[in-house]
């Protein structure tokens, strides 16, 4: 729940920047002036004003919400995967809102009562264009959102290019830390406690004096000769010491 709170606070906080507010105002003006999909002739100006300002505003809110959901459920995915999720969530949320607004009697009587299928088709076209432009900007200029960056741990910045940012586990090796990602392993010269500190924003557990694991990397657990081991998604088995076992039991991991 803490992660969800942080993501949505950052996502919706970004809505109130001068740039985003300026874009919202411009789109409201353009939408009311153009009044597409037959609303220019079927609605009075007052209806068009209220309808299109409502649609644009809800689209902004739910579009940002779709981005937040993509950050929450897709941290293990690459950028393309998160953009796909963002577009999917935004399209479903916004089309539902557009369909619902059109069913309000004040607008429905003026011909705004679209079928859900038609509303989804319109929204999908717009969403694909918007998310596509965002993807191009991020890839070209390296400007991901603050929320997405928040859940790419600082430790990932120490890894070599190609190692990815989804860190599965940390293990002590000599005077260094072996960082396991979904793309391989790399040894970094630092203390385990410092490495764990740089995993802020990623839920995980210290399971042994020499091991830390991310929660979403845990696939299961087993016991052998009285010892408990966590099974990770990359096939690794990590021992759990008695000192840290209680926290895993409380979290329902074992």
Coordinates of N, CA and C in Angstrom, one line a residue:
X1 N 0.8 -1.2 0.0 CA 0.0 0.0 0.0 C 0.9 1.3 0.0
X2 N 2.0 1.2 0.7 CA 2.9 2.4 0.7 C 3.4 2.7 -0.7
X3 N 3.7 1.7 -1.5 CA 4.2 1.9 -2.8 C 3.1 2.6 -3.7
X4 N 1.8 2.1 -3.5 CA 0.7 2.7 -4.3 C 0.5 4.1 -3.9
X5 N 0.6 4.4 -2.6 CA 0.4 5.8 -2.2 C 1.5 6.7 -2.7
X6 N 2.8 6.2 -2.7 CA 3.9 7.1 -3.2 C 3.7 7.3 -4.7
X7 N 3.4 6.3 -5.5 CA 3.2 6.4 -6.9 C 2.1 7.4 -7.3
X8 N 1.0 7.2 -6.7 CA -0.1 8.1 -7.1 C 0.0 9.5 -6.6
X9 N 0.7 9.7 -5.5 CA 1.0 11.1 -5.0 C 1.9 11.8 -6.0
X10 N 2.9 11.0 -6.5 CA 3.9 11.6 -7.5 C 3.2 11.8 -8.8
X11 N 2.4 10.8 -9.3 CA 1.8 10.9 -10.6 C 0.8 12.1 -10.6
X12 N -0.1 12.2 -9.7 CA -1.1 13.2 -9.7 C -0.5 14.6 -9.3
X13 N 0.6 14.6 -8.5 CA 1.2 15.8 -8.2 C 1.8 16.5 -9.5
X14 N 2.2 15.6 -10.4 CA 2.8 16.1 -11.7 C 1.7 16.8 -12.5
X15 N 0.4 16.6 -12.3 CA -0.6 17.2 -13.1 C -0.7 18.7 -12.9
X16 N -0.2 19.1 -11.8 CA -0.4 20.6 -11.4 C 0.8 21.4 -11.7
X17 N 1.6 20.9 -12.6 CA 2.8 21.7 -13.1 C 2.2 22.7 -14.1
X18 N 2.9 23.9 -14.3 CA 2.4 24.9 -15.2 C 2.3 24.3 -16.7
X19 N 3.2 23.4 -17.1 CA 3.2 22.9 -18.4 C 2.0 22.0 -18.6
X20 N 1.7 21.1 -17.7 CA 0.5 20.3 -17.8 C -0.8 21.1 -17.8
X21 N -0.9 22.0 -16.9 CA -2.1 22.9 -16.8 C -2.3 23.7 -18.1
X22 N -1.2 24.1 -18.7 CA -1.3 24.8 -20.0 C -1.8 23.9 -21.1
X23 N -1.3 22.7 -21.1 CA -1.8 21.7 -22.1 C -3.3 21.4 -21.9
X24 N -3.7 21.3 -20.6 CA -5.1 21.0 -20.3 C -6.0 22.2 -20.9
X25 N -5.6 23.4 -20.6 CA -6.4 24.5 -21.1 C -6.5 24.6 -22.6
X26 N -5.3 24.4 -23.2 CA -5.3 24.4 -24.7 C -6.2 23.3 -25.3
X27 N -6.1 22.1 -24.7 CA -7.0 21.0 -25.2 C -8.5 21.3 -25.0
X28 N -8.8 21.9 -23.8 CA -10.2 22.2 -23.5 C -10.7 23.2 -24.6
X29 N -9.9 24.2 -24.9 CA -10.3 25.2 -25.9 C -10.5 24.6 -27.2
X30 N -9.5 23.8 -27.6 CA -9.6 23.1 -29.0 C -10.8 22.2 -29.1
X31 N -11.0 21.4 -28.0 CA -12.1 20.4 -28.0 C -13.5 21.1 -28.1
X32 N -13.6 22.2 -27.3 CA -14.9 22.9 -27.3 C -15.1 23.6 -28.7
X33 N -14.0 24.2 -29.2 CA -14.2 24.9 -30.5 C -14.4 23.9 -31.7
X34 N -13.8 22.8 -31.7 CA -14.0 21.8 -32.7 C -15.2 21.0 -32.5
X35 N -15.5 20.6 -31.3 CA -16.6 19.8 -31.0 C -16.8 18.6 -32.0
X36 N -15.9 17.7 -32.0 CA -15.9 16.6 -33.0 C -17.1 15.6 -32.7
X37 N -17.2 14.6 -33.6 CA -18.1 13.5 -33.5 C -19.6 14.0 -33.5
X38 N -19.8 15.1 -34.2 CA -21.2 15.5 -34.3 C -21.7 16.4 -33.2
X39 N -20.9 16.6 -32.2 CA -21.5 17.4 -31.1 C -21.6 18.9 -31.4
X40 N -20.9 19.4 -32.4 CA -20.9 20.8 -32.8 C -22.4 21.2 -33.2
X41 N -23.0 20.3 -33.9 CA -24.4 20.6 -34.4 C -25.4 20.0 -33.5
X42 N -25.1 19.0 -32.7 CA -26.2 18.4 -31.9 C -26.3 19.1 -30.5
X43 N -25.3 19.8 -30.1 CA -25.3 20.4 -28.8 C -25.3 22.0 -28.9
X44 N -25.9 22.6 -27.9 CA -25.8 24.0 -27.7 C -24.4 24.3 -27.2
X45 N -24.0 25.6 -27.3 CA -22.6 25.9 -26.8 C -22.4 25.6 -25.4
X46 N -23.4 25.9 -24.5 CA -23.2 25.6 -23.1 C -23.0 24.1 -22.8
X47 N -23.8 23.3 -23.6 CA -23.6 21.8 -23.5 C -22.2 21.4 -23.9
X48 N -21.8 21.9 -25.1 CA -20.5 21.6 -25.6 C -19.4 21.9 -24.6
X49 N -19.5 23.1 -24.0 CA -18.5 23.6 -23.1 C -18.4 22.6 -21.9
X50 N -19.5 22.3 -21.3 CA -19.5 21.4 -20.1 C -19.0 20.0 -20.5
X51 N -19.6 19.5 -21.7 CA -19.3 18.2 -22.1 C -17.8 18.0 -22.4
X52 N -17.2 18.9 -23.2 CA -15.8 18.7 -23.6 C -14.8 19.0 -22.5
X53 N -15.1 20.0 -21.7 CA -14.3 20.2 -20.5 C -14.3 19.0 -19.6
X54 N -15.4 18.4 -19.4 CA -15.5 17.2 -18.6 C -14.8 16.1 -19.2
X55 N -14.9 15.9 -20.5 CA -14.2 14.8 -21.1 C -12.7 14.9 -21.1
X56 N -12.2 16.1 -21.4 CA -10.8 16.4 -21.4 C -10.2 16.2 -20.0
X57 N -10.9 16.8 -19.0 CA -10.5 16.7 -17.6 C -10.4 15.3 -17.1
X58 N -11.5 14.5 -17.4 CA -11.5 13.1 -17.0 C -10.4 12.3 -17.7
X59 N -10.2 12.7 -19.0 CA -9.1 12.0 -19.7 C -7.8 12.2 -19.1
X60 N -7.5 13.5 -18.7 CA -6.2 13.8 -18.1 C -6.1 13.0 -16.8
X61 N -7.1 13.1 -15.9 CA -7.0 12.4 -14.6 C -6.8 10.9 -14.8
X62 N -7.6 10.3 -15.7 CA -7.5 8.8 -15.8 C -6.3 8.4 -16.7
X63 N -5.8 9.3 -17.5 CA -4.6 9.0 -18.3 C -3.4 8.9 -17.3
X64 N -3.3 9.9 -16.4 CA -2.3 9.9 -15.4 C -2.5 8.6 -14.5
X65 N -3.7 8.3 -14.2 CA -4.0 7.1 -13.4 C -3.5 5.9 -14.1
X66 N -3.7 5.8 -15.4 CA -3.2 4.6 -16.2 C -1.7 4.5 -16.1
X67 N -1.1 5.7 -16.1 CA 0.4 5.7 -16.0 C 0.8 5.2 -14.6
X68 N 0.1 5.6 -13.6 CA 0.4 5.2 -12.2 C 0.3 3.7 -12.1
X69 N -0.8 3.1 -12.6 CA -1.1 1.7 -12.6 C 0.0 0.9 -13.3
X70 N 0.5 1.4 -14.4 CA 1.5 0.8 -15.2 C 2.8 0.7 -14.4
X71 N 3.1 1.8 -13.7 CA 4.3 1.9 -12.9 C 4.3 0.8 -11.7
X72 N 3.0 0.7 -11.1 CA 2.9 -0.2 -10.0 C 3.0 -1.7 -10.4
X73 N 2.2 -2.0 -11.4 CA 2.2 -3.5 -11.8 C 3.2 -3.9 -12.8
X74 N 3.9 -2.9 -13.4 CA 4.9 -3.3 -14.4 C 6.4 -3.0 -14.1
X75 N 6.8 -2.9 -12.8 CA 8.2 -2.5 -12.6 C 9.2 -3.5 -13.2
X76 N 8.8 -4.8 -13.4 CA 9.7 -5.8 -13.9 C 9.8 -5.7 -15.4
X77 N 8.9 -5.0 -16.0 CA 8.9 -4.9 -17.5 C 9.8 -3.9 -18.0
X78 N 10.2 -4.0 -19.3 CA 11.0 -2.9 -19.9 C 10.1 -1.8 -20.2
X79 N 10.7 -0.7 -20.8 CA 9.9 0.5 -21.1 C 8.8 0.2 -22.0
X80 N 9.0 -0.6 -23.1 CA 7.9 -0.9 -24.0 C 6.7 -1.6 -23.3
X81 N 7.0 -2.5 -22.4 CA 6.0 -3.2 -21.6 C 5.2 -2.2 -20.8
X82 N 5.9 -1.3 -20.2 CA 5.1 -0.3 -19.3 C 4.3 0.6 -20.2
X83 N 4.8 1.0 -21.3 CA 4.0 1.9 -22.2 C 2.8 1.1 -22.7
X84 N 2.9 -0.1 -23.0 CA 1.7 -0.9 -23.4 C 0.7 -1.0 -22.3
X85 N 1.2 -1.2 -21.1 CA 0.2 -1.3 -19.9 C -0.4 0.1 -19.7
X86 N 0.4 1.1 -19.8 CA -0.1 2.5 -19.6 C -1.3 2.8 -20.6
X87 N -1.0 2.4 -21.9 CA -2.0 2.7 -22.9 C -3.3 1.8 -22.7
X88 N -3.1 0.6 -22.3 CA -4.2 -0.3 -22.1 C -5.1 0.2 -20.9
X89 N -4.4 0.5 -19.8 CA -5.2 1.0 -18.6 C -5.9 2.3 -18.9
X90 N -5.2 3.3 -19.6 CA -5.7 4.6 -19.9 C -6.9 4.4 -20.8
X91 N -6.8 3.6 -21.9 CA -7.9 3.4 -22.8 C -9.1 2.9 -22.2
X92 N -9.0 1.9 -21.3 CA -10.1 1.3 -20.6 C -10.8 2.3 -19.7
X93 N -10.0 3.0 -18.9 CA -10.5 3.9 -17.9 C -11.2 5.1 -18.6
X94 N -10.5 5.7 -19.6 CA -11.1 6.9 -20.3 C -12.3 6.5 -21.1
X95 N -12.3 5.4 -21.8 CA -13.5 5.0 -22.6 C -14.7 4.8 -21.7
X96 N -14.5 4.2 -20.5 CA -15.6 4.0 -19.6 C -16.1 5.4 -19.1
X97 N -15.2 6.3 -18.9 CA -15.6 7.7 -18.4 C -16.4 8.4 -19.5
X98 N -15.9 8.3 -20.8 CA -16.6 9.0 -21.9 C -18.0 8.4 -22.1
X99 N -18.0 7.1 -22.0 CA -19.3 6.4 -22.2 C -20.3 6.8 -21.0
X100 N -19.8 6.9 -19.8 CA -20.6 7.3 -18.7 C -21.1 8.7 -18.7
X101 N -20.2 9.6 -19.1 CA -20.6 11.0 -19.3 C -21.7 11.2 -20.3
X102 N -21.5 10.4 -21.4 CA -22.5 10.5 -22.5 C -23.9 10.0 -22.1
X103 N -24.0 9.2 -21.1 CA -25.3 8.7 -20.6 C -26.0 9.6 -19.6
X104 N -25.3 10.7 -19.2 CA -26.0 11.7 -18.4 C -27.1 12.3 -19.2
X105 N -28.3 12.3 -18.7 CA -29.4 12.8 -19.5 C -29.2 14.2 -20.2
X106 N -28.5 15.1 -19.5 CA -28.2 16.4 -20.1 C -27.5 16.3 -21.4
X107 N -26.6 15.3 -21.5 CA -25.8 15.1 -22.7 C -26.4 14.1 -23.7
X108 N -27.0 13.1 -23.1 CA -27.6 12.0 -23.9 C -28.7 12.5 -24.8
X109 N -29.5 13.5 -24.3 CA -30.6 14.0 -25.1 C -30.0 14.8 -26.3
X110 N -28.7 15.2 -26.2 CA -28.1 16.0 -27.3 C -27.3 15.1 -28.3
X111 N -27.4 13.8 -28.1 CA -26.7 12.9 -29.0 C -25.3 12.4 -28.6
X112 N -25.0 12.6 -27.3 CA -23.6 12.2 -26.9 C -23.6 10.8 -26.3
X113 N -24.7 10.1 -26.4 CA -24.8 8.8 -25.8 C -24.2 7.7 -26.7
X114 N -22.9 7.6 -26.7 CA -22.2 6.7 -27.6 C -22.2 5.3 -27.0
X115 N -22.2 4.3 -27.8 CA -22.1 2.9 -27.4 C -20.7 2.7 -26.8
X116 N -20.5 1.8 -25.9 CA -19.2 1.6 -25.2 C -18.2 1.2 -26.3
X117 N -18.6 0.4 -27.3 CA -17.7 0.0 -28.3 C -17.1 1.1 -29.1
X118 N -18.0 2.1 -29.4 CA -17.6 3.2 -30.2 C -16.7 4.2 -29.4
X119 N -17.1 4.3 -28.1 CA -16.3 5.2 -27.2 C -14.9 4.6 -27.1
X120 N -14.8 3.2 -27.0 CA -13.5 2.6 -26.8 C -12.7 2.8 -28.1
X121 N -13.3 2.7 -29.3 CA -12.6 2.8 -30.5 C -12.0 4.2 -30.6
X122 N -12.8 5.3 -30.3 CA -12.3 6.6 -30.4 C -11.2 6.8 -29.4
X123 N -11.4 6.4 -28.2 CA -10.3 6.6 -27.2 C -9.1 5.8 -27.5
X124 N -9.2 4.6 -28.1 CA -8.0 3.9 -28.4 C -7.1 4.6 -29.4
X125 N -7.8 5.2 -30.4 CA -7.0 5.9 -31.4 C -6.2 7.1 -30.8
X126 N -6.9 7.8 -29.9 CA -6.2 9.0 -29.3 C -5.1 8.5 -28.3
X127 N -5.4 7.4 -27.6 CA -4.5 6.9 -26.6 C -3.2 6.4 -27.3
X128 N -3.4 5.6 -28.4 CA -2.2 5.1 -29.1 C -1.3 6.3 -29.6
X129 N -2.0 7.4 -30.1 CA -1.2 8.5 -30.5 C -0.4 9.2 -29.3
X130 N -1.1 9.4 -28.2 CA -0.5 10.1 -27.1 C 0.6 9.2 -26.5
X131 N 0.3 7.9 -26.2 CA 1.3 7.1 -25.6 C 2.5 6.9 -26.6
X132 N 2.2 6.8 -27.9 CA 3.3 6.7 -28.9 C 4.2 7.9 -28.8
X133 N 3.6 9.1 -28.8 CA 4.5 10.3 -28.7 C 5.3 10.3 -27.4
X134 N 4.7 9.9 -26.3 CA 5.4 9.8 -25.0 C 6.6 8.9 -25.1
X135 N 6.3 7.7 -25.7 CA 7.4 6.7 -25.9 C 8.6 7.2 -26.7
X136 N 8.2 7.9 -27.8 CA 9.3 8.5 -28.6 C 10.1 9.5 -27.9
X137 N 9.4 10.4 -27.1 CA 10.1 11.4 -26.3 C 11.0 10.8 -25.3
X138 N 10.5 9.8 -24.6 CA 11.3 9.2 -23.5 C 12.5 8.5 -24.1
X139 N 12.3 7.7 -25.2 CA 13.4 7.0 -25.8 C 14.5 8.0 -26.5
X140 N 14.0 9.1 -27.0 CA 14.9 10.0 -27.7 C 15.6 10.9 -26.7
X141 N 14.9 11.3 -25.7 CA 15.5 12.3 -24.8 C 15.8 11.8 -23.4
X142 N 15.4 10.5 -23.1 CA 15.7 9.9 -21.8 C 15.0 10.7 -20.7
X143 N 13.7 10.9 -20.8 CA 13.0 11.6 -19.8 C 11.8 10.9 -19.3
X144 N 12.0 9.7 -18.6 CA 10.9 9.0 -18.0 C 10.3 9.8 -16.9
X145 N 9.1 9.4 -16.5 CA 8.3 10.1 -15.4 C 9.0 10.0 -14.1
X146 N 8.8 10.9 -13.2 CA 9.3 10.8 -11.8 C 8.9 9.6 -11.1
X147 N 7.6 9.2 -11.4 CA 7.1 8.0 -10.7 C 7.8 6.7 -11.2
X148 N 8.0 6.6 -12.5 CA 8.7 5.5 -13.0 C 10.2 5.4 -12.5
X149 N 10.8 6.6 -12.5 CA 12.2 6.7 -12.0 C 12.3 6.3 -10.5
X150 N 11.2 6.7 -9.8 CA 11.2 6.4 -8.3 C 11.3 5.0 -8.0
X151 N 10.8 4.1 -8.9 CA 10.9 2.7 -8.6 C 11.9 2.0 -9.4
X152 N 12.9 2.7 -10.0 CA 14.1 2.1 -10.5 C 15.1 2.4 -9.4
X153 N 15.5 1.5 -8.6 CA 16.4 1.7 -7.4 C 17.7 2.4 -7.8
X154 N 18.2 3.2 -6.9 CA 19.5 3.8 -7.1 C 20.6 2.8 -7.4
X155 N 20.5 1.6 -6.8 CA 21.5 0.7 -7.0 C 21.7 0.3 -8.5
X156 N 20.5 0.3 -9.2 CA 20.6 -0.1 -10.6 C 21.5 0.9 -11.5
X157 N 21.7 2.1 -11.0 CA 22.5 3.0 -11.7 C 24.0 2.6 -11.6
X158 N 24.3 1.7 -10.7 CA 25.7 1.3 -10.6 C 26.0 0.1 -11.6
X159 N 25.0 -0.5 -12.1 CA 25.1 -1.7 -12.9 C 25.6 -1.3 -14.4
X160 N 26.2 -2.3 -15.0 CA 26.7 -2.1 -16.4 C 25.4 -2.0 -17.3
X161 N 25.6 -1.4 -18.4 CA 24.6 -1.3 -19.4 C 24.2 -2.7 -19.9
X162 N 22.9 -3.0 -19.9 CA 22.5 -4.3 -20.4 C 22.1 -5.2 -19.2
X163 N 22.4 -4.8 -18.0 CA 22.0 -5.6 -16.8 C 20.5 -5.3 -16.4
X164 N 19.9 -4.3 -16.9 CA 18.5 -4.0 -16.6 C 18.4 -3.3 -15.2
X165 N 17.2 -3.1 -14.8 CA 17.0 -2.4 -13.5 C 16.1 -3.2 -12.6
X166 N 15.7 -4.4 -13.0 CA 14.9 -5.3 -12.1 C 15.9 -6.1 -11.3
X167 N 16.2 -5.7 -10.1 CA 17.1 -6.4 -9.2 C 16.3 -7.5 -8.4
X168 N 16.8 -8.7 -8.5 CA 16.1 -9.8 -7.8 C 16.6 -10.1 -6.4
X169 N 18.0 -10.0 -6.3 CA 18.6 -10.4 -5.0 C 19.9 -9.8 -4.8
X170 N 20.4 -9.7 -3.6 CA 21.7 -9.2 -3.3 C 22.4 -10.2 -2.3
X171 N 23.6 -10.5 -2.6 CA 24.4 -11.5 -1.8 C 25.8 -11.0 -1.6
X172 N 26.3 -11.3 -0.4 CA 27.6 -10.9 0.0 C 28.6 -11.9 -0.7
X173 N 29.7 -11.4 -1.2 CA 30.7 -12.2 -1.8 C 32.0 -11.5 -1.5
X174 N 32.9 -12.1 -0.6 CA 34.1 -11.5 -0.1 C 33.7 -10.1 0.5
X175 N 34.3 -9.0 0.0 CA 34.0 -7.7 0.5 C 33.1 -6.9 -0.5
X176 N 32.4 -7.6 -1.3 CA 31.6 -7.0 -2.3 C 30.1 -7.6 -2.2
X177 N 29.3 -7.1 -3.1 CA 27.9 -7.6 -3.2 C 27.7 -8.1 -4.6
X178 N 27.1 -9.3 -4.7 CA 26.7 -9.8 -6.0 C 25.3 -9.4 -6.2
X179 N 25.0 -8.6 -7.3 CA 23.7 -8.2 -7.6 C 23.1 -9.1 -8.7
X180 N 22.0 -9.7 -8.4 CA 21.4 -10.6 -9.4 C 20.2 -9.8 -10.0
X181 N 20.1 -9.7 -11.3 CA 19.0 -9.1 -12.0 C 18.3 -10.2 -12.9
X182 N 17.3 -9.7 -13.6 CA 16.6 -10.7 -14.5 C 17.4 -10.9 -15.7
X183 N 18.6 -10.3 -15.8 CA 19.5 -10.4 -17.0 C 20.8 -11.0 -16.7
X184 N 21.1 -11.3 -15.4 CA 22.4 -11.8 -15.1 C 22.9 -11.3 -13.7
X185 N 24.2 -11.4 -13.5 CA 24.8 -11.0 -12.2 C 25.9 -10.1 -12.4
X186 N 26.2 -9.2 -11.4 CA 27.3 -8.3 -11.5 C 27.8 -8.1 -10.0
X187 N 29.1 -8.1 -9.8 CA 29.6 -7.9 -8.5 C 30.0 -6.4 -8.4
X188 N 29.6 -5.8 -7.3 CA 29.9 -4.4 -7.0 C 30.6 -4.3 -5.6
X189 N 31.6 -3.5 -5.6 CA 32.4 -3.4 -4.3 C 31.7 -2.4 -3.4
X190 N 30.9 -2.9 -2.5 CA 30.2 -2.1 -1.5 C 29.7 -3.0 -0.4
X191 N 29.2 -2.5 0.7 CA 28.7 -3.3 1.8 C 27.2 -3.6 1.5
X192 N 26.8 -4.8 2.0 CA 25.4 -5.2 1.8 C 24.4 -4.2 2.4
X193 N 24.7 -3.7 3.5 CA 23.8 -2.7 4.1 C 23.6 -1.5 3.3
X194 N 24.7 -1.0 2.6 CA 24.6 0.1 1.7 C 23.8 -0.2 0.5
X195 N 24.1 -1.4 0.0 CA 23.3 -1.8 -1.2 C 21.8 -1.9 -1.0
X196 N 21.5 -2.4 0.2 CA 20.1 -2.5 0.6 C 19.5 -1.1 0.7
X197 N 20.3 -0.2 1.2 CA 19.8 1.2 1.3 C 19.5 1.8 0.0
X198 N 20.2 1.4 -1.0 CA 20.0 1.9 -2.4 C 18.9 1.2 -3.1
X199 N 18.2 0.3 -2.4 CA 17.1 -0.4 -3.0 C 15.8 0.2 -2.5
X200 N 15.9 1.4 -2.0 CA 14.7 2.1 -1.5 C 13.6 2.2 -2.6
X201 N 12.4 1.9 -2.2 CA 11.3 2.0 -3.2 C 10.9 0.6 -3.7
X202 N 11.8 -0.4 -3.5 CA 11.5 -1.7 -3.9 C 11.3 -2.6 -2.7
X203 N 10.1 -3.2 -2.6 CA 9.8 -4.0 -1.4 C 10.6 -5.3 -1.4
X204 N 11.3 -5.6 -0.3 CA 12.1 -6.7 -0.2 C 12.4 -7.1 1.2
X205 N 13.2 -8.2 1.4 CA 13.5 -8.7 2.8 C 14.9 -9.0 2.9
X206 N 15.5 -8.7 4.1 CA 16.8 -9.2 4.5 C 16.4 -10.6 5.0
X207 N 16.9 -11.7 4.4 CA 16.6 -13.0 4.8 C 17.7 -13.8 5.5
X208 N 18.9 -13.1 5.5 CA 20.1 -13.8 6.0 C 21.1 -12.7 6.2
X209 N 22.1 -12.9 7.0 CA 23.1 -11.8 7.1 C 23.8 -11.5 5.8
X210 N 23.8 -12.5 4.9 CA 24.5 -12.3 3.6 C 23.6 -12.2 2.4
X211 N 22.2 -12.1 2.7 CA 21.3 -12.1 1.5 C 20.1 -11.2 1.7
X212 N 19.7 -10.5 0.6 CA 18.5 -9.7 0.6 C 17.8 -10.1 -0.7
X213 N 16.4 -10.2 -0.7 CA 15.7 -10.6 -1.9 C 14.5 -9.6 -2.1
X214 N 14.2 -9.3 -3.3 CA 13.0 -8.5 -3.7 C 11.8 -9.4 -3.6
X215 N 10.7 -8.8 -3.1 CA 9.5 -9.6 -2.8 C 9.0 -10.2 -4.1
X216 N 9.0 -9.4 -5.2 CA 8.4 -10.0 -6.5 C 9.3 -10.9 -7.2
X217 N 10.5 -11.2 -6.6 CA 11.4 -12.2 -7.1 C 11.2 -13.6 -6.5
X218 N 10.4 -13.6 -5.4 CA 10.2 -14.9 -4.7 C 9.1 -15.7 -5.4
X219 N 9.5 -16.9 -5.8 CA 8.5 -17.8 -6.5 C 7.9 -18.9 -5.5
X220 N 8.7 -19.2 -4.4 CA 8.2 -20.2 -3.5 C 9.3 -20.4 -2.4
X221 N 9.1 -21.5 -1.7 CA 10.1 -21.8 -0.7 C 10.0 -23.3 -0.4
X222 N 11.1 -23.9 0.1 CA 11.1 -25.3 0.5 C 12.1 -25.4 1.7
X223 N 12.1 -26.6 2.3 CA 12.9 -26.9 3.5 C 13.8 -28.1 3.2
X224 N 15.0 -28.1 3.7 CA 15.9 -29.2 3.5 C 16.8 -29.3 4.7
X225 N 16.7 -30.4 5.4 CA 17.6 -30.7 6.6 C 17.3 -29.6 7.7
X226 N 16.1 -29.2 7.8 CA 15.7 -28.2 8.9 C 16.0 -26.8 8.5
X227 N 16.5 -26.5 7.3 CA 16.7 -25.2 6.8 C 15.7 -24.8 5.8
X228 N 15.3 -23.5 5.8 CA 14.4 -23.0 4.8 C 15.1 -22.2 3.7
X229 N 14.6 -22.5 2.5 CA 15.2 -21.8 1.3 C 14.1 -21.1 0.5
X230 N 14.4 -19.9 0.0 CA 13.5 -19.2 -0.9 C 13.9 -19.6 -2.3
X231 N 12.9 -19.9 -3.1 CA 13.1 -20.2 -4.5 C 12.8 -18.9 -5.3
X232 N 13.7 -18.4 -6.1 CA 13.5 -17.2 -6.8 C 13.2 -17.4 -8.3
X233 N 12.7 -16.4 -9.0 CA 12.2 -16.6 -10.3 C 13.3 -16.9 -11.3
X234 N 14.5 -16.7 -10.9 CA 15.7 -17.0 -11.8 C 16.3 -18.4 -11.5
X235 N 15.6 -19.1 -10.6 CA 16.0 -20.5 -10.3 C 16.9 -20.5 -9.1
X236 N 17.4 -19.4 -8.6 CA 18.3 -19.4 -7.4 C 17.5 -19.9 -6.2
X237 N 18.3 -20.4 -5.2 CA 17.8 -20.8 -3.9 C 18.6 -20.0 -2.9
X238 N 17.9 -19.2 -2.0 CA 18.5 -18.4 -1.1 C 18.1 -18.9 0.3
X239 N 19.1 -19.1 1.2 CA 18.8 -19.6 2.6 C 18.2 -18.5 3.4
X240 N 17.3 -18.9 4.3 CA 16.6 -18.0 5.3 C 17.1 -18.4 6.7
X241 N 17.7 -17.4 7.4 CA 18.2 -17.7 8.7 C 17.1 -17.5 9.8
X242 N 17.2 -18.1 10.9 CA 16.2 -18.0 12.0 C 16.0 -16.5 12.4
X243 N 17.0 -15.7 12.3 CA 16.9 -14.3 12.7 C 15.9 -13.6 11.9
X244 N 15.8 -13.9 10.6 CA 14.9 -13.1 9.7 C 13.7 -13.9 9.3
X245 N 13.5 -15.1 9.8 CA 12.4 -15.9 9.4 C 11.1 -15.3 9.8
X246 N 11.0 -14.8 11.0 CA 9.8 -14.2 11.6 C 9.2 -13.2 10.6
X247 N 10.0 -12.3 10.1 CA 9.5 -11.2 9.2 C 8.8 -11.8 8.0
X248 N 9.4 -12.9 7.4 CA 8.9 -13.6 6.3 C 7.6 -14.3 6.6
X249 N 7.5 -14.9 7.8 CA 6.2 -15.5 8.2 C 5.1 -14.5 8.4
X250 N 5.4 -13.3 9.0 CA 4.4 -12.3 9.1 C 3.9 -11.7 7.8
X251 N 4.8 -11.7 6.8 CA 4.4 -11.2 5.5 C 3.7 -12.3 4.6
X252 N 3.6 -13.5 5.2 CA 2.9 -14.6 4.4 C 3.8 -15.2 3.3
X253 N 5.1 -15.0 3.4 CA 6.0 -15.5 2.4 C 6.2 -17.0 2.6
X254 N 6.4 -17.4 3.9 CA 6.6 -18.8 4.3 C 5.7 -19.2 5.4

